[in-house]
PDB file of C-alpha atoms in Angstrom:
ATOM      1  CA  MET A   1     104.499 118.958  96.060  1.00  0.00           C
ATOM      2  CA  ILE A   2     104.856 121.820  98.556  1.00  0.00           C
ATOM      3  CA  ASP A   3     103.194 124.965  97.260  1.00  0.00           C
ATOM      4  CA  PRO A   4     104.186 128.517  98.261  1.00  0.00           C
ATOM      5  CA  LEU A   5     102.449 129.786 101.383  1.00  0.00           C
ATOM      6  CA  GLN A   6      99.298 131.763 100.882  1.00  0.00           C
ATOM      7  CA  LYS A   7      97.070 133.434 103.445  1.00  0.00           C
ATOM      8  CA  GLY A   8      93.368 132.660 103.215  1.00  0.00           C
ATOM      9  CA  HIS A   9      90.356 130.983 104.747  1.00  0.00           C
ATOM     10  CA  SER A  10      90.089 127.213 104.888  1.00  0.00           C
ATOM     11  CA  HIS A  11      87.705 126.231 102.108  1.00  0.00           C
ATOM     12  CA  TRP A  12      87.225 122.690 103.370  1.00  0.00           C
ATOM     13  CA  GLN A  13      85.928 123.462 106.865  1.00  0.00           C
ATOM     14  CA  ASN A  14      83.070 121.214 107.965  1.00  0.00           C
ATOM     15  CA  ILE A  15      79.596 122.551 108.614  1.00  0.00           C
ATOM     16  CA  LYS A  16      79.439 123.748 112.209  1.00  0.00           C
ATOM     17  CA  HIS A  17      76.555 124.026 114.600  1.00  0.00           C
ATOM     18  CA  THR A  18      75.274 127.592 114.785  1.00  0.00           C
ATOM     19  CA  LYS A  19      72.606 127.095 117.409  1.00  0.00           C
ATOM     20  CA  GLY A  20      73.034 128.317 120.963  1.00  0.00           C
ATOM     21  CA  GLU A  21      72.607 124.891 122.530  1.00  0.00           C
ATOM     22  CA  GLN A  22      76.110 124.853 124.013  1.00  0.00           C
ATOM     23  CA  ASP A  23      75.316 122.506 126.883  1.00  0.00           C
ATOM     24  CA  ALA A  24      73.815 119.942 124.539  1.00  0.00           C
ATOM     25  CA  LEU A  25      76.763 120.300 122.192  1.00  0.00           C
ATOM     26  CA  ARG A  26      79.270 119.803 125.003  1.00  0.00           C
ATOM     27  CA  GLY A  27      77.419 116.672 126.100  1.00  0.00           C
ATOM     28  CA  LYS A  28      77.477 115.414 122.528  1.00  0.00           C
ATOM     29  CA  GLU A  29      81.218 116.081 122.248  1.00  0.00           C
ATOM     30  CA  THR A  30      81.921 114.216 125.484  1.00  0.00           C
ATOM     31  CA  GLN A  31      79.810 111.288 124.299  1.00  0.00           C
ATOM     32  CA  MET A  32      81.635 111.289 120.972  1.00  0.00           C
ATOM     33  CA  LEU A  33      85.022 111.342 122.695  1.00  0.00           C
ATOM     34  CA  THR A  34      83.986 108.359 124.797  1.00  0.00           C
ATOM     35  CA  LEU A  35      83.127 106.377 121.670  1.00  0.00           C
ATOM     36  CA  ARG A  36      86.407 107.288 119.985  1.00  0.00           C
ATOM     37  CA  ILE A  37      88.410 106.278 123.058  1.00  0.00           C
ATOM     38  CA  LYS A  38      86.594 102.932 123.049  1.00  0.00           C
ATOM     39  CA  ASN A  39      87.626 102.483 119.444  1.00  0.00           C
ATOM     40  CA  ALA A  40      91.247 103.395 120.194  1.00  0.00           C
ATOM     41  CA  LEU A  41      91.462 100.897 123.050  1.00  0.00           C
ATOM     42  CA  LYS A  42      89.933  98.203 120.879  1.00  0.00           C
ATOM     43  CA  ASP A  43      92.877  98.355 118.472  1.00  0.00           C
ATOM     44  CA  ASN A  44      95.496  98.908 121.167  1.00  0.00           C
ATOM     45  CA  ALA A  45      94.811  98.079 124.811  1.00  0.00           C
ATOM     46  CA  SER A  46      97.514 100.428 126.084  1.00  0.00           C
ATOM     47  CA  THR A  47      96.267 103.518 127.921  1.00  0.00           C
ATOM     48  CA  ASP A  48      99.613 105.252 127.362  1.00  0.00           C
ATOM     49  CA  PRO A  49      99.146 107.834 124.552  1.00  0.00           C
ATOM     50  CA  LYS A  50     102.851 107.570 123.740  1.00  0.00           C
ATOM     51  CA  VAL A  51     102.287 103.923 122.857  1.00  0.00           C
ATOM     52  CA  ASN A  52      98.692 104.144 121.634  1.00  0.00           C
ATOM     53  CA  ASN A  53      98.798 106.814 118.910  1.00  0.00           C
ATOM     54  CA  GLU A  54      95.059 106.809 118.276  1.00  0.00           C
ATOM     55  CA  LEU A  55      94.402 107.377 121.973  1.00  0.00           C
ATOM     56  CA  GLY A  56      96.795 110.323 121.767  1.00  0.00           C
ATOM     57  CA  ARG A  57      94.692 111.749 118.954  1.00  0.00           C
ATOM     58  CA  CYS A  58      91.561 111.305 121.074  1.00  0.00           C
ATOM     59  CA  ILE A  59      93.142 113.201 123.962  1.00  0.00           C
ATOM     60  CA  ASP A  60      94.198 116.006 121.619  1.00  0.00           C
ATOM     61  CA  SER A  61      90.703 116.170 120.149  1.00  0.00           C
ATOM     62  CA  GLY A  62      89.188 116.442 123.629  1.00  0.00           C
ATOM     63  CA  LYS A  63      91.580 119.255 124.546  1.00  0.00           C
ATOM     64  CA  GLN A  64      90.774 121.094 121.332  1.00  0.00           C
ATOM     65  CA  LYS A  65      87.076 120.954 122.263  1.00  0.00           C
ATOM     66  CA  ASN A  66      87.871 122.283 125.769  1.00  0.00           C
ATOM     67  CA  ILE A  67      86.893 119.068 127.534  1.00  0.00           C
ATOM     68  CA  ALA A  68      88.575 119.024 130.943  1.00  0.00           C
ATOM     69  CA  MET A  69      91.599 116.739 131.250  1.00  0.00           C
ATOM     70  CA  ASP A  70      90.097 115.191 134.384  1.00  0.00           C
ATOM     71  CA  THR A  71      87.051 114.236 132.315  1.00  0.00           C
ATOM     72  CA  ILE A  72      89.214 112.775 129.545  1.00  0.00           C
ATOM     73  CA  LEU A  73      91.249 110.692 132.000  1.00  0.00           C
ATOM     74  CA  ARG A  74      88.068 109.469 133.702  1.00  0.00           C
ATOM     75  CA  ILE A  75      86.674 108.331 130.335  1.00  0.00           C
ATOM     76  CA  ILE A  76      89.909 106.447 129.620  1.00  0.00           C
ATOM     77  CA  ARG A  77      89.878 104.742 133.041  1.00  0.00           C
ATOM     78  CA  ASN A  78      86.217 103.772 132.765  1.00  0.00           C
ATOM     79  CA  THR A  79      86.604 102.507 129.214  1.00  0.00           C
ATOM     80  CA  ALA A  80      89.739 100.505 130.011  1.00  0.00           C
ATOM     81  CA  SER A  81      87.950  98.804 132.890  1.00  0.00           C
ATOM     82  CA  LYS A  82      85.177  97.552 130.610  1.00  0.00           C
ATOM     83  CA  ASN A  83      85.406  95.049 127.799  1.00  0.00           C
ATOM     84  CA  GLU A  84      83.656  97.372 125.344  1.00  0.00           C
ATOM     85  CA  SER A  85      84.721  98.536 121.908  1.00  0.00           C
ATOM     86  CA  THR A  86      83.462 100.526 118.997  1.00  0.00           C
ATOM     87  CA  ARG A  87      84.457 100.802 115.360  1.00  0.00           C
ATOM     88  CA  GLU A  88      84.482 103.500 112.751  1.00  0.00           C
ATOM     89  CA  GLU A  89      81.565 103.336 110.330  1.00  0.00           C
ATOM     90  CA  ILE A  90      81.726 105.227 107.026  1.00  0.00           C
ATOM     91  CA  ILE A  91      78.124 105.449 105.850  1.00  0.00           C
ATOM     92  CA  GLU A  92      77.593 106.540 102.247  1.00  0.00           C
ATOM     93  CA  CYS A  93      74.369 108.247 101.235  1.00  0.00           C
ATOM     94  CA  THR A  94      72.821 109.806  98.139  1.00  0.00           C
ATOM     95  CA  GLY A  95      70.161 112.418  97.546  1.00  0.00           C
ATOM     96  CA  ALA A  96      68.430 114.061  94.612  1.00  0.00           C
ATOM     97  CA  GLY A  97      70.364 115.913  91.939  1.00  0.00           C
ATOM     98  CA  GLY A  98      73.731 114.287  92.562  1.00  0.00           C
ATOM     99  CA  LEU A  99      73.869 115.112  96.273  1.00  0.00           C
ATOM    100  CA  LYS A 100      76.255 112.842  98.204  1.00  0.00           C
ATOM    101  CA  PHE A 101      76.771 112.421 101.944  1.00  0.00           C
ATOM    102  CA  ILE A 102      79.529 110.687 103.859  1.00  0.00           C
ATOM    103  CA  ILE A 103      78.627 110.111 107.493  1.00  0.00           C
ATOM    104  CA  GLN A 104      81.451 109.227 109.867  1.00  0.00           C
ATOM    105  CA  ALA A 105      80.309 107.422 112.988  1.00  0.00           C
ATOM    106  CA  PHE A 106      81.961 105.614 115.876  1.00  0.00           C
ATOM    107  CA  THR A 107      79.563 103.100 117.343  1.00  0.00           C
ATOM    108  CA  ASP A 108      79.303  99.722 119.004  1.00  0.00           C
ATOM    109  CA  LEU A 109      75.733  99.360 117.736  1.00  0.00           C
ATOM    110  CA  PRO A 110      75.904  99.769 113.923  1.00  0.00           C
ATOM    111  CA  LYS A 111      72.630  97.863 113.454  1.00  0.00           C
ATOM    112  CA  ARG A 112      70.869 100.608 115.396  1.00  0.00           C
ATOM    113  CA  THR A 113      72.877 103.558 114.080  1.00  0.00           C
ATOM    114  CA  ARG A 114      72.107 102.964 110.401  1.00  0.00           C
ATOM    115  CA  PRO A 115      68.295 102.762 110.795  1.00  0.00           C
ATOM    116  CA  ASP A 116      68.329 105.911 112.940  1.00  0.00           C
ATOM    117  CA  ILE A 117      70.270 107.745 110.234  1.00  0.00           C
ATOM    118  CA  GLN A 118      68.070 106.368 107.457  1.00  0.00           C
ATOM    119  CA  ALA A 119      64.925 107.614 109.209  1.00  0.00           C
ATOM    120  CA  ARG A 120      66.298 111.159 109.183  1.00  0.00           C
ATOM    121  CA  LEU A 121      67.595 110.994 105.613  1.00  0.00           C
ATOM    122  CA  LYS A 122      64.229 109.781 104.318  1.00  0.00           C
ATOM    123  CA  LYS A 123      62.565 113.059 105.298  1.00  0.00           C
ATOM    124  CA  PHE A 124      64.953 114.861 102.955  1.00  0.00           C
ATOM    125  CA  GLY A 125      64.521 112.373 100.127  1.00  0.00           C
ATOM    126  CA  ALA A 126      67.961 110.846 100.697  1.00  0.00           C
ATOM    127  CA  THR A 127      68.979 107.287 101.480  1.00  0.00           C
ATOM    128  CA  ILE A 128      71.884 105.139 102.639  1.00  0.00           C
ATOM    129  CA  ASP A 129      73.566 103.648  99.581  1.00  0.00           C
ATOM    130  CA  LYS A 130      76.097 100.920  98.849  1.00  0.00           C
ATOM    131  CA  GLN A 131      79.817 101.217  99.496  1.00  0.00           C
ATOM    132  CA  GLY A 132      81.655 103.316  96.923  1.00  0.00           C
ATOM    133  CA  THR A 133      78.617 105.284  95.819  1.00  0.00           C
ATOM    134  CA  ALA A 134      79.526 108.490  97.664  1.00  0.00           C
ATOM    135  CA  THR A 135      83.254 108.120  98.381  1.00  0.00           C
ATOM    136  CA  ARG A 136      84.103 108.391  94.675  1.00  0.00           C
ATOM    137  CA  SER A 137      82.883 112.003  94.898  1.00  0.00           C
ATOM    138  CA  PHE A 138      85.311 112.854  97.715  1.00  0.00           C
ATOM    139  CA  GLU A 139      88.976 112.755  98.550  1.00  0.00           C
ATOM    140  CA  ARG A 140      90.016 111.896 102.102  1.00  0.00           C
ATOM    141  CA  LYS A 141      92.839 114.068 103.403  1.00  0.00           C
ATOM    142  CA  GLY A 142      94.536 114.801 106.684  1.00  0.00           C
ATOM    143  CA  PHE A 143      94.896 118.288 108.138  1.00  0.00           C
ATOM    144  CA  VAL A 144      97.071 119.412 111.027  1.00  0.00           C
ATOM    145  CA  ASP A 145      96.730 123.022 112.198  1.00  0.00           C
ATOM    146  CA  VAL A 146      99.486 124.735 114.169  1.00  0.00           C
ATOM    147  CA  GLU A 147      98.710 127.986 115.981  1.00  0.00           C
ATOM    148  CA  LEU A 148     100.711 131.005 114.845  1.00  0.00           C
ATOM    149  CA  ASN A 149     101.677 133.690 117.331  1.00  0.00           C
ATOM    150  CA  GLU A 150     104.083 136.593 117.736  1.00  0.00           C
ATOM    151  CA  GLU A 151     106.763 134.301 119.123  1.00  0.00           C
ATOM    152  CA  ASP A 152     106.740 132.199 115.962  1.00  0.00           C
ATOM    153  CA  SER A 153     109.790 133.597 114.140  1.00  0.00           C
ATOM    154  CA  ARG A 154     109.948 131.070 111.304  1.00  0.00           C
ATOM    155  CA  ASN A 155     109.829 132.492 107.798  1.00  0.00           C
ATOM    156  CA  HIS A 156     107.965 130.939 104.880  1.00  0.00           C
ATOM    157  CA  ASP A 157     110.941 128.954 103.700  1.00  0.00           C
ATOM    158  CA  ASP A 158     111.262 127.460 107.184  1.00  0.00           C
ATOM    159  CA  HIS A 159     107.607 126.421 107.117  1.00  0.00           C
ATOM    160  CA  ILE A 160     108.024 124.715 103.767  1.00  0.00           C
ATOM    161  CA  GLU A 161     111.118 122.916 105.010  1.00  0.00           C
ATOM    162  CA  LEU A 162     109.221 121.842 108.123  1.00  0.00           C
ATOM    163  CA  ALA A 163     106.421 120.422 105.975  1.00  0.00           C
ATOM    164  CA  ILE A 164     108.925 118.406 103.972  1.00  0.00           C
ATOM    165  CA  GLU A 165     110.528 117.050 107.146  1.00  0.00           C
ATOM    166  CA  ALA A 166     107.103 116.147 108.574  1.00  0.00           C
ATOM    167  CA  GLU A 167     106.236 114.341 105.300  1.00  0.00           C
ATOM    168  CA  ALA A 168     103.249 116.615 104.712  1.00  0.00           C
ATOM    169  CA  ASP A 169     102.049 117.197 101.158  1.00  0.00           C
ATOM    170  CA  ASP A 170     101.288 120.897 101.424  1.00  0.00           C
ATOM    171  CA  VAL A 171     101.397 123.818 103.859  1.00  0.00           C
ATOM    172  CA  SER A 172      99.558 127.131 103.904  1.00  0.00           C
ATOM    173  CA  MET A 173      98.581 129.935 106.262  1.00  0.00           C
ATOM    174  CA  GLU A 174      94.873 129.942 107.053  1.00  0.00           C
ATOM    175  CA  THR A 175      92.382 131.738 109.282  1.00  0.00           C
ATOM    176  CA  ARG A 176      90.019 129.311 111.008  1.00  0.00           C
ATOM    177  CA  GLU A 177      86.338 129.974 111.620  1.00  0.00           C
ATOM    178  CA  ASP A 178      87.142 130.854 115.244  1.00  0.00           C
ATOM    179  CA  GLY A 179      89.507 133.601 114.051  1.00  0.00           C
ATOM    180  CA  ILE A 180      92.732 131.807 114.959  1.00  0.00           C
ATOM    181  CA  ASP A 181      95.559 132.149 112.437  1.00  0.00           C
ATOM    182  CA  VAL A 182      97.138 128.780 111.814  1.00  0.00           C
ATOM    183  CA  LEU A 183      99.772 127.114 109.736  1.00  0.00           C
ATOM    184  CA  GLN A 184      97.895 124.286 108.060  1.00  0.00           C
ATOM    185  CA  PHE A 185      99.682 121.096 107.009  1.00  0.00           C
ATOM    186  CA  GLN A 186      97.894 118.847 104.539  1.00  0.00           C
ATOM    187  CA  CYS A 187      98.854 115.180 104.388  1.00  0.00           C
ATOM    188  CA  ASN A 188      97.691 111.662 103.648  1.00  0.00           C
ATOM    189  CA  TYR A 189      94.899 110.891 106.109  1.00  0.00           C
ATOM    190  CA  LEU A 190      96.724 107.757 107.274  1.00  0.00           C
ATOM    191  CA  VAL A 191      99.692 109.749 108.635  1.00  0.00           C
ATOM    192  CA  VAL A 192      97.857 112.569 110.445  1.00  0.00           C
ATOM    193  CA  ASN A 193      99.091 111.423 113.841  1.00  0.00           C
ATOM    194  CA  GLN A 194     102.649 111.009 112.564  1.00  0.00           C
ATOM    195  CA  VAL A 195     102.696 114.572 111.229  1.00  0.00           C
ATOM    196  CA  ARG A 196     101.123 115.891 114.438  1.00  0.00           C
ATOM    197  CA  LYS A 197     103.718 114.196 116.625  1.00  0.00           C
ATOM    198  CA  TYR A 198     106.593 115.500 114.515  1.00  0.00           C
ATOM    199  CA  LEU A 199     105.324 119.083 114.691  1.00  0.00           C
ATOM    200  CA  GLU A 200     104.810 118.817 118.443  1.00  0.00           C
ATOM    201  CA  SER A 201     108.363 117.485 118.789  1.00  0.00           C
ATOM    202  CA  LYS A 202     109.485 120.802 117.261  1.00  0.00           C
ATOM    203  CA  GLY A 203     107.693 122.717 120.009  1.00  0.00           C
ATOM    204  CA  LEU A 204     104.687 123.772 117.918  1.00  0.00           C
ATOM    205  CA  ASN A 205     101.181 124.066 119.375  1.00  0.00           C
ATOM    206  CA  VAL A 206      98.893 121.758 117.391  1.00  0.00           C
ATOM    207  CA  VAL A 207      95.279 122.929 117.687  1.00  0.00           C
ATOM    208  CA  TYR A 208      93.655 120.530 115.233  1.00  0.00           C
ATOM    209  CA  ALA A 209      94.553 117.160 113.729  1.00  0.00           C
ATOM    210  CA  GLU A 210      91.929 115.157 111.858  1.00  0.00           C
ATOM    211  CA  SER A 211      91.098 113.502 108.550  1.00  0.00           C
ATOM    212  CA  VAL A 212      88.251 114.892 106.467  1.00  0.00           C
ATOM    213  CA  PHE A 213      86.407 114.092 103.253  1.00  0.00           C
ATOM    214  CA  ILE A 214      86.680 116.912 100.691  1.00  0.00           C
ATOM    215  CA  PRO A 215      84.342 116.904  97.691  1.00  0.00           C
ATOM    216  CA  ILE A 216      86.041 116.610  94.319  1.00  0.00           C
ATOM    217  CA  PRO A 217      85.390 119.929  92.481  1.00  0.00           C
ATOM    218  CA  THR A 218      83.634 118.258  89.539  1.00  0.00           C
ATOM    219  CA  SER A 219      81.207 116.542  91.929  1.00  0.00           C
ATOM    220  CA  ILE A 220      80.057 119.654  93.779  1.00  0.00           C
ATOM    221  CA  VAL A 221      76.336 120.384  93.556  1.00  0.00           C
ATOM    222  CA  GLN A 222      75.113 123.967  93.843  1.00  0.00           C
ATOM    223  CA  MET A 223      71.900 124.453  95.774  1.00  0.00           C
ATOM    224  CA  SER A 224      69.529 127.353  96.413  1.00  0.00           C
ATOM    225  CA  SER A 225      69.695 129.087  99.780  1.00  0.00           C
ATOM    226  CA  ASP A 226      66.375 127.518 100.799  1.00  0.00           C
ATOM    227  CA  ASN A 227      67.565 124.003  99.992  1.00  0.00           C
ATOM    228  CA  MET A 228      70.905 124.612 101.714  1.00  0.00           C
ATOM    229  CA  GLU A 229      69.040 125.692 104.842  1.00  0.00           C
ATOM    230  CA  LYS A 230      67.008 122.474 104.722  1.00  0.00           C
ATOM    231  CA  LEU A 231      70.236 120.512 104.243  1.00  0.00           C
ATOM    232  CA  TYR A 232      71.849 122.179 107.262  1.00  0.00           C
ATOM    233  CA  LYS A 233      68.827 121.226 109.365  1.00  0.00           C
ATOM    234  CA  LEU A 234      69.081 117.648 108.122  1.00  0.00           C
ATOM    235  CA  ILE A 235      72.763 117.508 109.065  1.00  0.00           C
ATOM    236  CA  ASP A 236      71.904 118.754 112.555  1.00  0.00           C
ATOM    237  CA  LYS A 237      69.317 115.964 112.835  1.00  0.00           C
ATOM    238  CA  VAL A 238      71.776 113.319 111.624  1.00  0.00           C
ATOM    239  CA  LYS A 239      74.383 114.526 114.122  1.00  0.00           C
ATOM    240  CA  GLU A 240      71.885 113.883 116.906  1.00  0.00           C
ATOM    241  CA  VAL A 241      72.166 110.138 116.224  1.00  0.00           C
ATOM    242  CA  GLU A 242      74.328 108.470 118.846  1.00  0.00           C
ATOM    243  CA  GLY A 243      77.803 107.795 117.479  1.00  0.00           C
ATOM    244  CA  VAL A 244      77.711 110.208 114.540  1.00  0.00           C
ATOM    245  CA  GLU A 245      80.772 112.448 114.541  1.00  0.00           C
ATOM    246  CA  GLU A 246      80.819 114.226 111.174  1.00  0.00           C
ATOM    247  CA  VAL A 247      78.723 114.646 108.051  1.00  0.00           C
ATOM    248  CA  PHE A 248      80.452 115.572 104.794  1.00  0.00           C
ATOM    249  CA  ILE A 249      78.515 116.765 101.731  1.00  0.00           C
ATOM    250  CA  ASN A 250      79.313 117.687  98.136  1.00  0.00           C
ATOM    251  CA  ALA A 251      76.977 120.712  98.111  1.00  0.00           C
ATOM    252  CA  GLU A 252      77.516 124.450  98.298  1.00  0.00           C
ATOM    253  CA  PRO A 253      75.237 127.518  97.978  1.00  0.00           C
ATOM    254  CA  GLU A 254      74.584 128.845  94.505  1.00  0.00           C
ATOM    255  CA  SER A 255      76.955 131.683  93.623  1.00  0.00           C
TER     256      SER A 255
END
């Protein structure tokens, strides 16, 4: 069902790093891109992004994070020349008071990644749990953001029609955390790349295309500002583990 367009702020945005360690963050992003490219080439050996859709998503992700194209191409060449591969790991965790974590990692060493994560969770009183424990508290969705600018002359009806053509479930106007106004298409997480490619074929500038885990409203846990601060620090620690890309939680600050 395509809802009328509304202007607002994306409520689902992931927790972002706020520290000034930009060099470390850039190194982490490059490392993460390398792991994702390994995963893409595991499923499809082609280094042509037109043939290997997941590799195309990796390239787009690298561009969105301002990683130089020369660096991206070098990672692809180096990865293709090695017989290495990684896989996506969805690690489900629980904490006190109904707190749930979903940790998305891309790693070729899952037996090392999980213990490293567990060691950090333990300090917060959380633990890795069995499959299905945390995911039932979230819904996985795909989001594709298209940059809006003065040259974009489409009206709201055109945007809705475009969403229908792209087989997206919803479309809205949003302002991202970096201040960029975007047209945000919401879709099934399995067709994110399909929606992205369709929008690009229409000459639109896609600035973000990923799948995310959104907490179901009835599962959201409200926490004090002190506990939220501790949780943010824990997430930063978990993201330091090699291979970890994102951490999703069902918590928000008390209103």
